[in-house]
PDB file of C-alpha atoms in Angstrom:
ATOM      1  CA  UNK O   1       6.522   1.102 -16.164  1.00 71.00           C
ATOM      2  CA  UNK O   2       4.083  -1.308 -14.637  1.00 74.00           C
ATOM      3  CA  UNK O   3       0.547  -0.036 -14.132  1.00 90.00           C
ATOM      4  CA  UNK O   4      -2.252  -1.560 -12.126  1.00 94.00           C
ATOM      5  CA  UNK O   5      -5.749  -0.348 -12.845  1.00 95.00           C
ATOM      6  CA  UNK O   6      -8.696  -0.982 -10.578  1.00 97.00           C
ATOM      7  CA  UNK O   7     -12.406  -0.492 -11.194  1.00 97.00           C
ATOM      8  CA  UNK O   8     -14.768   0.765 -10.074  1.00 97.00           C
ATOM      9  CA  UNK O   9     -13.257   3.692  -8.222  1.00 96.00           C
ATOM     10  CA  UNK O  10     -16.325   3.989  -6.020  1.00 96.00           C
ATOM     11  CA  UNK O  11     -18.895   1.406  -5.044  1.00 96.00           C
ATOM     12  CA  UNK O  12     -22.095   2.328  -3.217  1.00 96.00           C
ATOM     13  CA  UNK O  13     -23.727  -0.876  -2.091  1.00 97.00           C
ATOM     14  CA  UNK O  14     -26.983  -1.571  -0.328  1.00 96.00           C
ATOM     15  CA  UNK O  15     -26.429  -3.665   2.767  1.00 97.00           C
ATOM     16  CA  UNK O  16     -26.998  -7.290   1.886  1.00 97.00           C
ATOM     17  CA  UNK O  17     -26.116  -6.942  -1.780  1.00 97.00           C
ATOM     18  CA  UNK O  18     -23.081  -8.324  -3.586  1.00 97.00           C
ATOM     19  CA  UNK O  19     -20.394  -6.473  -5.521  1.00 96.00           C
ATOM     20  CA  UNK O  20     -17.153  -7.083  -7.368  1.00 98.00           C
ATOM     21  CA  UNK O  21     -14.028  -5.000  -7.831  1.00 97.00           C
ATOM     22  CA  UNK O  22     -11.641  -5.697 -10.674  1.00 98.00           C
ATOM     23  CA  UNK O  23      -7.900  -5.290 -11.024  1.00 97.00           C
ATOM     24  CA  UNK O  24      -5.848  -5.294 -14.229  1.00 97.00           C
ATOM     25  CA  UNK O  25      -2.089  -5.110 -14.634  1.00 95.00           C
ATOM     26  CA  UNK O  26      -0.213  -3.967 -17.709  1.00 93.00           C
ATOM     27  CA  UNK O  27       2.369  -6.693 -17.095  1.00 92.00           C
ATOM     28  CA  UNK O  28       2.416 -10.256 -15.821  1.00 93.00           C
ATOM     29  CA  UNK O  29       2.596 -10.409 -12.061  1.00 91.00           C
ATOM     30  CA  UNK O  30       4.475 -12.718  -9.734  1.00 90.00           C
ATOM     31  CA  UNK O  31       1.554 -12.488  -7.335  1.00 92.00           C
ATOM     32  CA  UNK O  32      -1.441 -10.308  -6.542  1.00 95.00           C
ATOM     33  CA  UNK O  33      -2.297  -9.139  -3.064  1.00 95.00           C
ATOM     34  CA  UNK O  34      -5.411  -7.495  -1.721  1.00 97.00           C
ATOM     35  CA  UNK O  35      -5.538  -4.990   1.098  1.00 96.00           C
ATOM     36  CA  UNK O  36      -8.250  -3.145   2.944  1.00 97.00           C
ATOM     37  CA  UNK O  37      -7.751   0.342   4.296  1.00 96.00           C
ATOM     38  CA  UNK O  38     -10.171   2.038   6.630  1.00 94.00           C
ATOM     39  CA  UNK O  39     -10.286   5.843   6.717  1.00 89.00           C
ATOM     40  CA  UNK O  40      -7.293   7.156   8.639  1.00 87.00           C
ATOM     41  CA  UNK O  41      -5.722   3.731   8.871  1.00 91.00           C
ATOM     42  CA  UNK O  42      -3.035   1.780   7.127  1.00 92.00           C
ATOM     43  CA  UNK O  43      -3.529  -1.003   4.592  1.00 93.00           C
ATOM     44  CA  UNK O  44      -4.308  -4.367   6.134  1.00 93.00           C
ATOM     45  CA  UNK O  45      -3.433  -7.513   4.254  1.00 93.00           C
ATOM     46  CA  UNK O  46      -6.351  -9.662   3.146  1.00 96.00           C
ATOM     47  CA  UNK O  47      -4.911 -12.304   0.875  1.00 95.00           C
ATOM     48  CA  UNK O  48      -2.251 -13.241  -1.652  1.00 94.00           C
ATOM     49  CA  UNK O  49      -2.775 -15.162  -4.890  1.00 95.00           C
ATOM     50  CA  UNK O  50       0.185 -16.724  -6.634  1.00 93.00           C
ATOM     51  CA  UNK O  51      -0.971 -19.391  -9.044  1.00 95.00           C
ATOM     52  CA  UNK O  52      -2.565 -18.852 -12.419  1.00 96.00           C
ATOM     53  CA  UNK O  53      -6.344 -19.230 -12.116  1.00 97.00           C
ATOM     54  CA  UNK O  54      -6.219 -19.436  -8.342  1.00 97.00           C
ATOM     55  CA  UNK O  55      -9.391 -18.859  -6.346  1.00 98.00           C
ATOM     56  CA  UNK O  56      -9.447 -18.287  -2.610  1.00 98.00           C
ATOM     57  CA  UNK O  57     -12.324 -17.625  -0.255  1.00 97.00           C
ATOM     58  CA  UNK O  58     -12.481 -15.891   3.078  1.00 96.00           C
ATOM     59  CA  UNK O  59     -15.997 -16.118   4.462  1.00 96.00           C
ATOM     60  CA  UNK O  60     -17.965 -13.687   2.270  1.00 98.00           C
ATOM     61  CA  UNK O  61     -14.943 -12.653   0.186  1.00 98.00           C
ATOM     62  CA  UNK O  62     -13.880 -14.511  -2.950  1.00 98.00           C
ATOM     63  CA  UNK O  63     -10.593 -13.656  -4.641  1.00 98.00           C
ATOM     64  CA  UNK O  64      -9.586 -14.770  -8.107  1.00 98.00           C
ATOM     65  CA  UNK O  65      -6.330 -14.549 -10.084  1.00 97.00           C
ATOM     66  CA  UNK O  66      -6.546 -14.646 -13.861  1.00 97.00           C
ATOM     67  CA  UNK O  67      -5.057 -17.345 -16.041  1.00 96.00           C
ATOM     68  CA  UNK O  68      -2.538 -14.925 -17.507  1.00 96.00           C
ATOM     69  CA  UNK O  69      -1.649 -13.578 -14.048  1.00 95.00           C
ATOM     70  CA  UNK O  70      -2.495 -10.057 -15.169  1.00 95.00           C
ATOM     71  CA  UNK O  71      -5.904  -9.582 -13.633  1.00 96.00           C
ATOM     72  CA  UNK O  72      -7.746 -10.309 -10.435  1.00 98.00           C
ATOM     73  CA  UNK O  73     -11.100  -9.782  -8.815  1.00 98.00           C
ATOM     74  CA  UNK O  74     -12.601  -9.522  -5.357  1.00 98.00           C
ATOM     75  CA  UNK O  75     -16.236 -10.441  -4.914  1.00 98.00           C
ATOM     76  CA  UNK O  76     -18.059  -9.695  -1.678  1.00 98.00           C
ATOM     77  CA  UNK O  77     -21.408 -11.278  -0.970  1.00 98.00           C
ATOM     78  CA  UNK O  78     -24.086 -10.050   1.424  1.00 98.00           C
ATOM     79  CA  UNK O  79     -22.298  -6.768   2.097  1.00 97.00           C
ATOM     80  CA  UNK O  80     -22.243  -5.576   5.699  1.00 96.00           C
ATOM     81  CA  UNK O  81     -21.519  -2.150   7.157  1.00 95.00           C
ATOM     82  CA  UNK O  82     -18.203  -3.517   8.414  1.00 95.00           C
ATOM     83  CA  UNK O  83     -17.117  -3.883   4.782  1.00 96.00           C
ATOM     84  CA  UNK O  84     -16.787  -0.110   4.470  1.00 96.00           C
ATOM     85  CA  UNK O  85     -13.318   0.961   3.414  1.00 97.00           C
ATOM     86  CA  UNK O  86     -11.032   1.085   0.410  1.00 97.00           C
ATOM     87  CA  UNK O  87      -9.953  -2.160  -1.177  1.00 98.00           C
ATOM     88  CA  UNK O  88      -6.627  -2.125  -2.986  1.00 97.00           C
ATOM     89  CA  UNK O  89      -5.102  -4.739  -5.178  1.00 97.00           C
ATOM     90  CA  UNK O  90      -1.329  -4.734  -5.359  1.00 95.00           C
ATOM     91  CA  UNK O  91       0.778  -6.493  -7.918  1.00 92.00           C
ATOM     92  CA  UNK O  92       4.076  -8.071  -7.056  1.00 86.00           C
ATOM     93  CA  UNK O  93       6.808  -7.398  -9.550  1.00 77.00           C
ATOM     94  CA  UNK O  94       8.605 -10.396 -10.980  1.00 71.00           C
ATOM     95  CA  UNK O  95      12.088  -8.911 -11.035  1.00 68.00           C
ATOM     96  CA  UNK O  96      12.194  -6.881  -7.880  1.00 64.00           C
ATOM     97  CA  UNK O  97      13.956  -7.114  -4.572  1.00 61.00           C
ATOM     98  CA  UNK O  98      11.951  -7.604  -1.429  1.00 64.00           C
ATOM     99  CA  UNK O  99       8.205  -7.159  -1.500  1.00 71.00           C
ATOM    100  CA  UNK O 100       7.893  -4.339  -4.020  1.00 82.00           C
ATOM    101  CA  UNK O 101       4.246  -3.750  -4.854  1.00 88.00           C
ATOM    102  CA  UNK O 102       2.389  -1.642  -7.379  1.00 91.00           C
ATOM    103  CA  UNK O 103      -0.983  -0.631  -6.021  1.00 94.00           C
ATOM    104  CA  UNK O 104      -4.152  -0.190  -7.965  1.00 96.00           C
ATOM    105  CA  UNK O 105      -6.174   2.967  -7.489  1.00 95.00           C
ATOM    106  CA  UNK O 106      -8.496   1.318  -5.003  1.00 97.00           C
ATOM    107  CA  UNK O 107     -12.238   0.832  -4.800  1.00 97.00           C
ATOM    108  CA  UNK O 108     -13.895   2.947  -2.143  1.00 97.00           C
ATOM    109  CA  UNK O 109     -16.841   1.079  -0.726  1.00 97.00           C
ATOM    110  CA  UNK O 110     -19.752   2.749   0.999  1.00 96.00           C
ATOM    111  CA  UNK O 111     -22.534   0.632   2.414  1.00 95.00           C
ATOM    112  CA  UNK O 112     -26.071   1.920   2.688  1.00 92.00           C
ATOM    113  CA  UNK O 113     -27.907   0.391   5.642  1.00 87.00           C
TER     114      UNK O 113
ATOM    115  CA  UNK S   1       3.828 -11.567  10.864  1.00 72.00           C
ATOM    116  CA  UNK S   2       6.210  -8.666  11.112  1.00 78.00           C
ATOM    117  CA  UNK S   3       5.456  -5.774  13.409  1.00 89.00           C
ATOM    118  CA  UNK S   4       6.318  -2.405  11.942  1.00 94.00           C
ATOM    119  CA  UNK S   5       6.406   0.728  14.036  1.00 95.00           C
ATOM    120  CA  UNK S   6       6.366   4.121  12.362  1.00 97.00           C
ATOM    121  CA  UNK S   7       6.962   7.386  14.158  1.00 97.00           C
ATOM    122  CA  UNK S   8       5.637  10.025  14.401  1.00 97.00           C
ATOM    123  CA  UNK S   9       2.034   9.297  13.495  1.00 96.00           C
ATOM    124  CA  UNK S  10       1.312  12.951  12.895  1.00 97.00           C
ATOM    125  CA  UNK S  11       3.536  15.949  12.385  1.00 98.00           C
ATOM    126  CA  UNK S  12       2.936  19.565  11.531  1.00 98.00           C
ATOM    127  CA  UNK S  13       5.892  21.589  10.378  1.00 96.00           C
ATOM    128  CA  UNK S  14       6.584  24.986   8.950  1.00 97.00           C
ATOM    129  CA  UNK S  15       7.370  25.435   5.312  1.00 97.00           C
ATOM    130  CA  UNK S  16      11.104  25.227   4.672  1.00 97.00           C
ATOM    131  CA  UNK S  17      11.904  22.936   7.588  1.00 97.00           C
ATOM    132  CA  UNK S  18      12.850  19.255   7.464  1.00 97.00           C
ATOM    133  CA  UNK S  19      10.990  16.343   8.973  1.00 98.00           C
ATOM    134  CA  UNK S  20      12.333  12.896   9.772  1.00 98.00           C
ATOM    135  CA  UNK S  21      10.083   9.836   9.805  1.00 98.00           C
ATOM    136  CA  UNK S  22      11.243   6.563  11.314  1.00 97.00           C
ATOM    137  CA  UNK S  23      10.210   3.085  10.320  1.00 96.00           C
ATOM    138  CA  UNK S  24      11.192   0.249  12.617  1.00 95.00           C
ATOM    139  CA  UNK S  25      10.805  -3.429  11.987  1.00 93.00           C
ATOM    140  CA  UNK S  26      10.433  -4.801  15.490  1.00 91.00           C
ATOM    141  CA  UNK S  27      10.694  -8.524  14.872  1.00 86.00           C
ATOM    142  CA  UNK S  28      11.892  -8.879  11.318  1.00 83.00           C
ATOM    143  CA  UNK S  29      15.305  -8.177   9.854  1.00 87.00           C
ATOM    144  CA  UNK S  30      14.569  -6.174   6.768  1.00 86.00           C
ATOM    145  CA  UNK S  31      17.261  -5.772   4.140  1.00 86.00           C
ATOM    146  CA  UNK S  32      14.740  -3.777   2.154  1.00 90.00           C
ATOM    147  CA  UNK S  33      11.952  -1.499   3.231  1.00 93.00           C
ATOM    148  CA  UNK S  34       9.592   0.492   1.063  1.00 94.00           C
ATOM    149  CA  UNK S  35       8.326   4.022   1.389  1.00 96.00           C
ATOM    150  CA  UNK S  36       4.966   5.007  -0.034  1.00 96.00           C
ATOM    151  CA  UNK S  37       3.084   8.266  -0.214  1.00 97.00           C
ATOM    152  CA  UNK S  38      -0.675   8.540  -0.266  1.00 96.00           C
ATOM    153  CA  UNK S  39      -2.593  11.714  -1.034  1.00 94.00           C
ATOM    154  CA  UNK S  40      -6.191  11.999   0.200  1.00 90.00           C
ATOM    155  CA  UNK S  41      -8.543   9.548  -1.488  1.00 89.00           C
ATOM    156  CA  UNK S  42      -5.769   8.281  -3.722  1.00 93.00           C
ATOM    157  CA  UNK S  43      -3.715   5.140  -3.928  1.00 94.00           C
ATOM    158  CA  UNK S  44      -0.360   4.331  -2.401  1.00 95.00           C
ATOM    159  CA  UNK S  45       2.449   5.435  -4.643  1.00 95.00           C
ATOM    160  CA  UNK S  46       5.826   3.823  -4.165  1.00 94.00           C
ATOM    161  CA  UNK S  47       8.489   6.459  -3.598  1.00 96.00           C
ATOM    162  CA  UNK S  48      11.610   4.431  -3.012  1.00 95.00           C
ATOM    163  CA  UNK S  49      13.144   1.190  -1.924  1.00 92.00           C
ATOM    164  CA  UNK S  50      15.324   1.510   1.131  1.00 92.00           C
ATOM    165  CA  UNK S  51      18.313  -0.818   1.024  1.00 88.00           C
ATOM    166  CA  UNK S  52      20.196  -1.714   4.179  1.00 88.00           C
ATOM    167  CA  UNK S  53      23.787  -0.529   3.975  1.00 86.00           C
ATOM    168  CA  UNK S  54      23.495   1.010   0.536  1.00 88.00           C
ATOM    169  CA  UNK S  55      21.769   3.769  -1.372  1.00 91.00           C
ATOM    170  CA  UNK S  56      18.046   3.837  -1.745  1.00 93.00           C
ATOM    171  CA  UNK S  57      16.456   3.202  -5.114  1.00 93.00           C
ATOM    172  CA  UNK S  58      14.025   5.943  -6.072  1.00 96.00           C
ATOM    173  CA  UNK S  59      11.023   5.635  -8.344  1.00 93.00           C
ATOM    174  CA  UNK S  60      10.822   7.824 -11.398  1.00 92.00           C
ATOM    175  CA  UNK S  61       9.822  11.373 -10.555  1.00 93.00           C
ATOM    176  CA  UNK S  62      10.808  11.216  -6.900  1.00 96.00           C
ATOM    177  CA  UNK S  63      13.537  13.682  -5.959  1.00 95.00           C
ATOM    178  CA  UNK S  64      16.251  11.859  -4.049  1.00 94.00           C
ATOM    179  CA  UNK S  65      17.708  15.075  -2.680  1.00 95.00           C
ATOM    180  CA  UNK S  66      14.380  16.076  -1.258  1.00 97.00           C
ATOM    181  CA  UNK S  67      13.408  12.723   0.213  1.00 97.00           C
ATOM    182  CA  UNK S  68      16.493  11.436   1.971  1.00 97.00           C
ATOM    183  CA  UNK S  69      16.424   7.796   2.952  1.00 96.00           C
ATOM    184  CA  UNK S  70      18.798   6.138   5.368  1.00 93.00           C
ATOM    185  CA  UNK S  71      18.751   2.429   6.166  1.00 91.00           C
ATOM    186  CA  UNK S  72      21.637   1.983   8.548  1.00 82.00           C
ATOM    187  CA  UNK S  73      20.452  -1.216  10.209  1.00 89.00           C
ATOM    188  CA  UNK S  74      18.242  -4.190   9.491  1.00 89.00           C
ATOM    189  CA  UNK S  75      15.514  -2.787  11.694  1.00 92.00           C
ATOM    190  CA  UNK S  76      15.448   0.927  10.956  1.00 94.00           C
ATOM    191  CA  UNK S  77      14.863   3.062   7.906  1.00 95.00           C
ATOM    192  CA  UNK S  78      14.352   6.806   8.018  1.00 96.00           C
ATOM    193  CA  UNK S  79      12.772   9.152   5.510  1.00 97.00           C
ATOM    194  CA  UNK S  80      13.652  12.823   5.785  1.00 98.00           C
ATOM    195  CA  UNK S  81      11.534  15.309   3.896  1.00 98.00           C
ATOM    196  CA  UNK S  82      13.871  18.250   3.387  1.00 97.00           C
ATOM    197  CA  UNK S  83      12.774  21.826   2.898  1.00 97.00           C
ATOM    198  CA  UNK S  84       9.166  20.784   3.155  1.00 97.00           C
ATOM    199  CA  UNK S  85       6.477  22.698   1.307  1.00 97.00           C
ATOM    200  CA  UNK S  86       2.688  22.541   1.555  1.00 97.00           C
ATOM    201  CA  UNK S  87       2.520  20.294  -1.510  1.00 96.00           C
ATOM    202  CA  UNK S  88       4.542  17.707   0.450  1.00 97.00           C
ATOM    203  CA  UNK S  89       1.649  17.339   2.866  1.00 97.00           C
ATOM    204  CA  UNK S  90       0.596  13.732   2.589  1.00 97.00           C
ATOM    205  CA  UNK S  91       0.353  10.364   4.316  1.00 97.00           C
ATOM    206  CA  UNK S  92       3.723   8.625   4.296  1.00 98.00           C
ATOM    207  CA  UNK S  93       3.847   4.935   5.044  1.00 97.00           C
ATOM    208  CA  UNK S  94       6.553   2.295   5.108  1.00 96.00           C
ATOM    209  CA  UNK S  95       6.378  -1.434   4.608  1.00 94.00           C
ATOM    210  CA  UNK S  96       8.534  -4.500   5.056  1.00 91.00           C
ATOM    211  CA  UNK S  97       8.190  -8.026   3.840  1.00 82.00           C
ATOM    212  CA  UNK S  98       9.916 -10.815   2.055  1.00 77.00           C
ATOM    213  CA  UNK S  99       9.641 -11.201  -1.686  1.00 74.00           C
ATOM    214  CA  UNK S 100       6.313 -12.624  -2.825  1.00 75.00           C
ATOM    215  CA  UNK S 101       4.802 -12.488   0.635  1.00 81.00           C
ATOM    216  CA  UNK S 102       2.442 -10.061   2.292  1.00 86.00           C
ATOM    217  CA  UNK S 103       3.623  -6.579   3.079  1.00 88.00           C
ATOM    218  CA  UNK S 104       3.487  -5.357   6.647  1.00 91.00           C
ATOM    219  CA  UNK S 105       2.802  -1.672   6.919  1.00 93.00           C
ATOM    220  CA  UNK S 106       3.626   0.838   9.562  1.00 95.00           C
ATOM    221  CA  UNK S 107       0.831   2.951  10.957  1.00 95.00           C
ATOM    222  CA  UNK S 108       1.745   5.805   8.637  1.00 96.00           C
ATOM    223  CA  UNK S 109       2.716   9.412   9.223  1.00 97.00           C
ATOM    224  CA  UNK S 110       0.401  12.231   8.349  1.00 96.00           C
ATOM    225  CA  UNK S 111       2.538  15.211   7.438  1.00 97.00           C
ATOM    226  CA  UNK S 112       1.058  18.677   7.278  1.00 97.00           C
ATOM    227  CA  UNK S 113       3.256  21.520   6.098  1.00 97.00           C
ATOM    228  CA  UNK S 114       1.981  24.987   6.950  1.00 97.00           C
TER     229      UNK S 114
END
């Protein structure tokens, strides 16, 4: 079945530094979504990428979808303590009813002040 | 976006008992809803697709007789964990959303089986 791999699993970042988390799917995706989950909370939608090679920015966050629609990345610049949490990518399946997503393993981000 | 209400947020039950979790889509008519399970410090694993008016579709390895799903209306899906055991302790969360759009998640239910 479809697998979505995400690296790194953990990211310890010094406040102010940049980092990137990467997402790779075993199959071509209809879309890739990114979510952020704080400890004890539920996933909160960040963004969706649909087009091959698409790049979207949200303030300090830059999201990219690969040309083959099988990989994606999230780059955060000037990390702040509010960026703490787990970032998940989730791949949308091409032949699936509704919004069926396969989640990556997540990158757990800790920020050192 | 859709507002999804999940209840209860936390439940503790004795081993061998059954627990029902409700997922309500408050402002969105959902023909499909999705149930995920998340163990501590792990990812969300899709358990099943809840289909309004028909049988749920279970992912490989998920026991349909243990995790009963009912989707009787466009706004309500229920997940019943039957004969719960300590290894069923987990964070269960539902989502709704149209195809190729963002998923809206409920608040999740933390189940502890003692």
